[in-house]
GROMACS .gro file of C-alpha atoms in nm:
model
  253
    1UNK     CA    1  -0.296   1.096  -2.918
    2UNK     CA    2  -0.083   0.911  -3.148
    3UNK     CA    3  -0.254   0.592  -3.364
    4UNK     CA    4  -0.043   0.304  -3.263
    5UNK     CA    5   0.105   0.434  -2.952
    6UNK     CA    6   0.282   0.178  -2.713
    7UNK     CA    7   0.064   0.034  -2.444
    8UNK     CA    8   0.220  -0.145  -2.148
    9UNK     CA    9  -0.001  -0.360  -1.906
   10UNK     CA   10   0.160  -0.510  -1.582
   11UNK     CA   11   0.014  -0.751  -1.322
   12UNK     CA   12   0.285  -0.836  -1.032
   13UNK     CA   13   0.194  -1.064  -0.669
   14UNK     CA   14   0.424  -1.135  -0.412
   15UNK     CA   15   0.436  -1.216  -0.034
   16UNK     CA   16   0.703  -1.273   0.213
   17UNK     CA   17   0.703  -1.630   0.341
   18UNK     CA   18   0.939  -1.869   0.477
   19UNK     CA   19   1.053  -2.185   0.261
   20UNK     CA   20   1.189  -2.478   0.447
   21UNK     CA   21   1.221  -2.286   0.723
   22UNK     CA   22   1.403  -2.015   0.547
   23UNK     CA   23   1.285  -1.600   0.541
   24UNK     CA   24   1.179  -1.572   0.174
   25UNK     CA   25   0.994  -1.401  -0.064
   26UNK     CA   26   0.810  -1.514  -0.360
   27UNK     CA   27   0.631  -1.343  -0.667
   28UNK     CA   28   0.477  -1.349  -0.982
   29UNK     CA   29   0.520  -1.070  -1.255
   30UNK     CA   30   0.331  -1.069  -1.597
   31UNK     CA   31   0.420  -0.797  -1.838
   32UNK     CA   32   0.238  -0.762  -2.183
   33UNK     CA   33   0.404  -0.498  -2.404
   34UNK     CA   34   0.268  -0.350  -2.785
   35UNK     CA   35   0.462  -0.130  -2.987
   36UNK     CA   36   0.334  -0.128  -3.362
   37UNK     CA   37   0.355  -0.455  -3.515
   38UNK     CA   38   0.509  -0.619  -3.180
   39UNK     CA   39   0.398  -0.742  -2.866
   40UNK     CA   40   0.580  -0.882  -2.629
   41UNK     CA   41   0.474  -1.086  -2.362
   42UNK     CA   42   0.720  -1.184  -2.043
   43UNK     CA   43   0.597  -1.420  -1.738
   44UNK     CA   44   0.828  -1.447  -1.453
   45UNK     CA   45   0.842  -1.633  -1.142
   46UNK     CA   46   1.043  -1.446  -0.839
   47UNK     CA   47   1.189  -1.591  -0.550
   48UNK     CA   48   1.437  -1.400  -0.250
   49UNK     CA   49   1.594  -1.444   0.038
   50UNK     CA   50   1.537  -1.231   0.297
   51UNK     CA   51   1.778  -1.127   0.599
   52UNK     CA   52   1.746  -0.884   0.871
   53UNK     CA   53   2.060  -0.657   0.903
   54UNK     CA   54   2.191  -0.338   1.077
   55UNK     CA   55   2.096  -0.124   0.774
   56UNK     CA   56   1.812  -0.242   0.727
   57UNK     CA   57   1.636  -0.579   0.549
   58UNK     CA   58   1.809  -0.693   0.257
   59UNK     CA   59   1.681  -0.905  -0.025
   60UNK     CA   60   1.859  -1.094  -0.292
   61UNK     CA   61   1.655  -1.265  -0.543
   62UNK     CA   62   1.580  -1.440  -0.883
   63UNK     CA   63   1.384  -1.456  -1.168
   64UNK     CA   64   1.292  -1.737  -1.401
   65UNK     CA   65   1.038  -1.711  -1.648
   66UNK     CA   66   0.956  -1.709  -2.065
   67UNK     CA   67   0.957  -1.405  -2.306
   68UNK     CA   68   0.742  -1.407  -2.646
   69UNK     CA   69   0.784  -1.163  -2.920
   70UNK     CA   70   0.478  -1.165  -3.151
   71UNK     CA   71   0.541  -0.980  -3.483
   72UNK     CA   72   0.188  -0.936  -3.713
   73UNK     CA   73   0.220  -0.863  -4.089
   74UNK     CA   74  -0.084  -0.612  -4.085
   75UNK     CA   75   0.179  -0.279  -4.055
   76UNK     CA   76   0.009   0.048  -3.985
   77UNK     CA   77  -0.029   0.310  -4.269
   78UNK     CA   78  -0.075   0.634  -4.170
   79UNK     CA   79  -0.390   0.856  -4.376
   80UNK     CA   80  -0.309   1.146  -4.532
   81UNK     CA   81   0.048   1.072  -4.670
   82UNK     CA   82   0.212   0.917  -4.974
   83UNK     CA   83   0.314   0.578  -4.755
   84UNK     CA   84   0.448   0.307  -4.989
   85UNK     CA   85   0.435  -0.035  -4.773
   86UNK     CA   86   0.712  -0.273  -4.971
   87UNK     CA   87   0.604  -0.625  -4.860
   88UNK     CA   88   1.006  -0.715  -4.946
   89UNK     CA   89   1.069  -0.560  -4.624
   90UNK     CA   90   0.768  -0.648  -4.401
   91UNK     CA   91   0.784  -0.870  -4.157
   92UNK     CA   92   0.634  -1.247  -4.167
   93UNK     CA   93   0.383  -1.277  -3.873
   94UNK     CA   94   0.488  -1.559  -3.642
   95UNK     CA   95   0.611  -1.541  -3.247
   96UNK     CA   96   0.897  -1.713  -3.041
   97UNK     CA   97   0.918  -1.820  -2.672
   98UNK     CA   98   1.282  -1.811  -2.478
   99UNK     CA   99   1.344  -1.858  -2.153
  100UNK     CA  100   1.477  -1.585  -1.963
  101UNK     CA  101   1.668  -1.475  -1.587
  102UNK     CA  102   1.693  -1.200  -1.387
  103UNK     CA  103   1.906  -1.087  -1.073
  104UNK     CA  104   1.807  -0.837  -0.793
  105UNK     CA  105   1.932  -0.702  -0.465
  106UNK     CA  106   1.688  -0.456  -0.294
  107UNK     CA  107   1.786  -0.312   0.104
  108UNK     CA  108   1.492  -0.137   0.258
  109UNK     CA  109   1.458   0.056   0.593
  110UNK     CA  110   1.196   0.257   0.730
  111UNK     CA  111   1.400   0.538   0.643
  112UNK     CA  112   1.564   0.434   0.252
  113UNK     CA  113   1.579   0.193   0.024
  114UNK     CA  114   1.810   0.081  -0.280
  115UNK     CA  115   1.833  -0.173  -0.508
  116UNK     CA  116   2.007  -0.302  -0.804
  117UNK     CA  117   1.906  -0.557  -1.123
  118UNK     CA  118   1.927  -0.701  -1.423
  119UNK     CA  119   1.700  -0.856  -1.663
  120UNK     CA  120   1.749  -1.080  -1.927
  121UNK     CA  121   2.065  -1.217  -1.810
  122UNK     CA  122   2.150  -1.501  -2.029
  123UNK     CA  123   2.069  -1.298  -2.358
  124UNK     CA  124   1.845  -1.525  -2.509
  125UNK     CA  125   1.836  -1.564  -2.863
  126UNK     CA  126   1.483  -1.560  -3.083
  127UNK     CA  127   1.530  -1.680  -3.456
  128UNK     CA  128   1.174  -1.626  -3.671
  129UNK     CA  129   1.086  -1.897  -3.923
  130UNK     CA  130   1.200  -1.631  -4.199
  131UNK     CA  131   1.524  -1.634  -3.992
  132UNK     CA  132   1.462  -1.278  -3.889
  133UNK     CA  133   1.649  -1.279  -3.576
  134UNK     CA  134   1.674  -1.074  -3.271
  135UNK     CA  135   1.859  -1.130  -2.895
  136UNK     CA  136   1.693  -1.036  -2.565
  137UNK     CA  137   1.986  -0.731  -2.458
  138UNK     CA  138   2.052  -0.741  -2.031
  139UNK     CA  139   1.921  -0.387  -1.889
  140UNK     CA  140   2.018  -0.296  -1.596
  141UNK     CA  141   1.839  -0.099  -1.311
  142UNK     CA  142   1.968   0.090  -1.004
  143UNK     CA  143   1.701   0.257  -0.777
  144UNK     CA  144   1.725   0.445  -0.417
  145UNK     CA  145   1.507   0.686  -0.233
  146UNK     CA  146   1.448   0.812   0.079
  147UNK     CA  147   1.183   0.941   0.344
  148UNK     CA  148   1.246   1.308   0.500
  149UNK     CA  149   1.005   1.398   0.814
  150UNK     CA  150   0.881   1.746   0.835
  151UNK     CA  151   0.822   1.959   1.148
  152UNK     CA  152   0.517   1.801   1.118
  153UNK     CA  153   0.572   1.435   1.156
  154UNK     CA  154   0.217   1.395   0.934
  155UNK     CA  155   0.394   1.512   0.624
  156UNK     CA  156   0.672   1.340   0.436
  157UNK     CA  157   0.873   1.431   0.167
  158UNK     CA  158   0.980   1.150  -0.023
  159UNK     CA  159   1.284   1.203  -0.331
  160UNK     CA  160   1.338   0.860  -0.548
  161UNK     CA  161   1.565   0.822  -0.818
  162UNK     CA  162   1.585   0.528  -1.098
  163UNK     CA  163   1.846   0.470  -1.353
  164UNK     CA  164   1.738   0.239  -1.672
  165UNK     CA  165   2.064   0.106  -1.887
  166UNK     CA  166   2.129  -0.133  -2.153
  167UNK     CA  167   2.528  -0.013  -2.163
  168UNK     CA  168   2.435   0.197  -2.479
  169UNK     CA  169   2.197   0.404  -2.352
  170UNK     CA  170   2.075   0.542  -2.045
  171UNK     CA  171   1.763   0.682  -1.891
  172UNK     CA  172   1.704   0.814  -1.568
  173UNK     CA  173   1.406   0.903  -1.375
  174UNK     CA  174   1.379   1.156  -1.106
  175UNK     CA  175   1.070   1.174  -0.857
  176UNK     CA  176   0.968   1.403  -0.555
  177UNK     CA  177   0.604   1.310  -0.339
  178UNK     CA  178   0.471   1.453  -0.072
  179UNK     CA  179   0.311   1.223   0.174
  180UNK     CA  180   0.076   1.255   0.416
  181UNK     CA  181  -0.051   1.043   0.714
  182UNK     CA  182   0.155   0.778   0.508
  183UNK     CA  183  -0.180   0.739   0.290
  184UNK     CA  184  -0.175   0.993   0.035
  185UNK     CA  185   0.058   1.135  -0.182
  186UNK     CA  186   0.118   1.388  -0.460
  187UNK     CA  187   0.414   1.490  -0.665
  188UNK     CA  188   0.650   1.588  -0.972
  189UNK     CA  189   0.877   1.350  -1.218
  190UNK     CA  190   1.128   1.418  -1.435
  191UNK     CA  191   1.264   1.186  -1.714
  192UNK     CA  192   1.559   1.324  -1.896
  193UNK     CA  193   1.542   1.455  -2.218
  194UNK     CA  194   1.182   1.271  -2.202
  195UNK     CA  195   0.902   1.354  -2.009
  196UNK     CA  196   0.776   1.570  -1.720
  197UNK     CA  197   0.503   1.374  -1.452
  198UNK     CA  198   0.230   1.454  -1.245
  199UNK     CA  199   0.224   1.176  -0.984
  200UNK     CA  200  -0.094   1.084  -0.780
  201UNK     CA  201  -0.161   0.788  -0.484
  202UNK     CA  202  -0.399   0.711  -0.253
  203UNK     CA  203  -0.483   0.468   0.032
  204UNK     CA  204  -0.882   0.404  -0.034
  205UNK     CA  205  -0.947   0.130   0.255
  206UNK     CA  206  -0.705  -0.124   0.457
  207UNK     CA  207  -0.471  -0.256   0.186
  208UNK     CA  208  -0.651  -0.088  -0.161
  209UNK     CA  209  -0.397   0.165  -0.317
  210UNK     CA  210  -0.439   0.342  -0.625
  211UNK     CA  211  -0.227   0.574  -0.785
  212UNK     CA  212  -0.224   0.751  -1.120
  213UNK     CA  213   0.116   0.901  -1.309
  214UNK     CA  214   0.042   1.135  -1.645
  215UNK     CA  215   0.351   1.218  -1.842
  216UNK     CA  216   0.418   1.512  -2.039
  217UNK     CA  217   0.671   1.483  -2.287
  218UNK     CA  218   0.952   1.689  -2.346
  219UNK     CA  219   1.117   1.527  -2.627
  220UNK     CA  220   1.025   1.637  -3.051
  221UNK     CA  221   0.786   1.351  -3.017
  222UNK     CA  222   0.589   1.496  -2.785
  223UNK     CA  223   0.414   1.745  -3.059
  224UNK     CA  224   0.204   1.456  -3.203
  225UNK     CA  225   0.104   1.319  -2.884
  226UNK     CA  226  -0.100   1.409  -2.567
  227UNK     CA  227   0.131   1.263  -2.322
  228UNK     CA  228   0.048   0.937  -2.132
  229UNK     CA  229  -0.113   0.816  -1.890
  230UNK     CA  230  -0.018   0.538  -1.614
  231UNK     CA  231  -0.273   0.392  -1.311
  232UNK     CA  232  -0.165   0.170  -1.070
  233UNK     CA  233  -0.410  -0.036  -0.855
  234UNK     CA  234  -0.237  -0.245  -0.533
  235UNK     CA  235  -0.422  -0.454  -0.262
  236UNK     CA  236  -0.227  -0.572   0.082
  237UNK     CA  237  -0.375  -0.884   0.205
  238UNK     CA  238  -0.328  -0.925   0.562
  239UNK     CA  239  -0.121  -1.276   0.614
  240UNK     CA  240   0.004  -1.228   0.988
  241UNK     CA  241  -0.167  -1.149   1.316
  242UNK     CA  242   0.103  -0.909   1.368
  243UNK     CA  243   0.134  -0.768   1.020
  244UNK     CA  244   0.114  -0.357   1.052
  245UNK     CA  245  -0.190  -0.243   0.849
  246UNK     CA  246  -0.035   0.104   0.711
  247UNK     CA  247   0.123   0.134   0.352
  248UNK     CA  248   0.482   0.214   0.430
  249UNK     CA  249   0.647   0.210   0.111
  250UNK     CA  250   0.840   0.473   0.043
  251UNK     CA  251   0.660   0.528  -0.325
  252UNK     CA  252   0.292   0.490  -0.408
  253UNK     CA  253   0.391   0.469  -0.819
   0.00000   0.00000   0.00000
């Protein structure tokens, strides 16, 4: 509901594979960000080893990729108000490429999982050609969640939790689904101080998953808004005679 609002697009791929002879997992993520006059556009490529251990199977990976940041001189102006635009303080359109790195570590069982990351490692620096400048700041990630059987063994319940930090902030995301048959799955989110969710997912065929997230916001921003929404489409292809045709991950979103 709000002119301008950020729009996020994500496409991610990745199999599990063996590279000279070694269990491995590769990927591909492309991320394509707007907020007013910037866009950002990251493309990664994702590669992890992967070990079987008592706890479960354990991953520790990389990324290596290139960030952009766009900036366009055409600023928004809301109607309606007395908006002055001083072109002293607009931004000259032009965009920047930097490489960028990422680490994970991600331990899954059919029971739990958690994992820990960070993005944009080595900090990268982006300098404009009107020597605007601005640094890529490491985030880091921590996620875990786990699968609790009912009395019926059909039904699942399904808590996940995900903290989001750049060392001066925080946020933190909280998430309960109810599964059932493994296939489909509906629940409640909570981002603090941000956002309520309704969270929706779905099995369709063997391999097509969809799954659809709308937020409610919590926060003073949320009276000039209509909340947002999020959909999620997944396909499993099957790359092993032996590969298990169910969706067992422990979230659909």
């Amino acid at each position: 509901g709000v002119d301008g609002a950020p729009k996020t697009l994500l496409f991610s791929g990745g199999a599990a594979t063996d590279v000279l002879g070694i269990p491995s997992g590769v990927g591909l993520n492309i991320v394509s960000d707007e907020l007013g006059f910037q866009k950002n556009i990251s493309v990664g490529i994702d590669y992890a080893y992967r070990k079987k251990t008592k706890l479960g199977n354990l991953g520790i990976g990389a990324s290596f990729g290139f960030y952009n940041i766009a900036i366009s001189d055409k600023w928004f102006v809301p109607e309606g108000d007395n908006w002055v635009l001083d072109d002293q303080f607009a931004p000259k359109a032009g965009s920047q490429l930097a490489f960028d790195v990422g680490l994970g570590i991600f331990l899954r069982s059919n029971d739990y999982y958690l994992g820990a990351s960070v993005t944009h490692l080595n900090q990268a620096s982006i300098v404009f050609a009107d020597q605007a400048s601005t640094f890529l700041a490491r985030h880091y990630y921590l996620s875990a969640g786990y699968n609790i059987t009912l009395a019926d063994p059909l039904f699942e319940i399904q808590p996940s939790l995900l903290i989001k930090s750049d060392m001066v902030s925080y946020q933190a995301d909280l998430a309960m689904d109810l599964v059932y048959k493994k296939r489909y799955s509906a629940g409640l989110g909570y981002r603090v101080n941000d956002a309520v969710s309704v969270l929706l997912g779905f099995e369709l065929a063997n391999g097509l998953r969809i799954g659809y997230a709308y937020d409610i916001g919590t926060s003073a921003l949320s009276r000039y808004g209509d909340g947002s929404h999020e959909i999620y489409l997944g396909y499993g292809f099957d790359l092993g005679k032996n590969r298990n045709k169910k969706y067992k991950s422990v979230r659909f979103l």
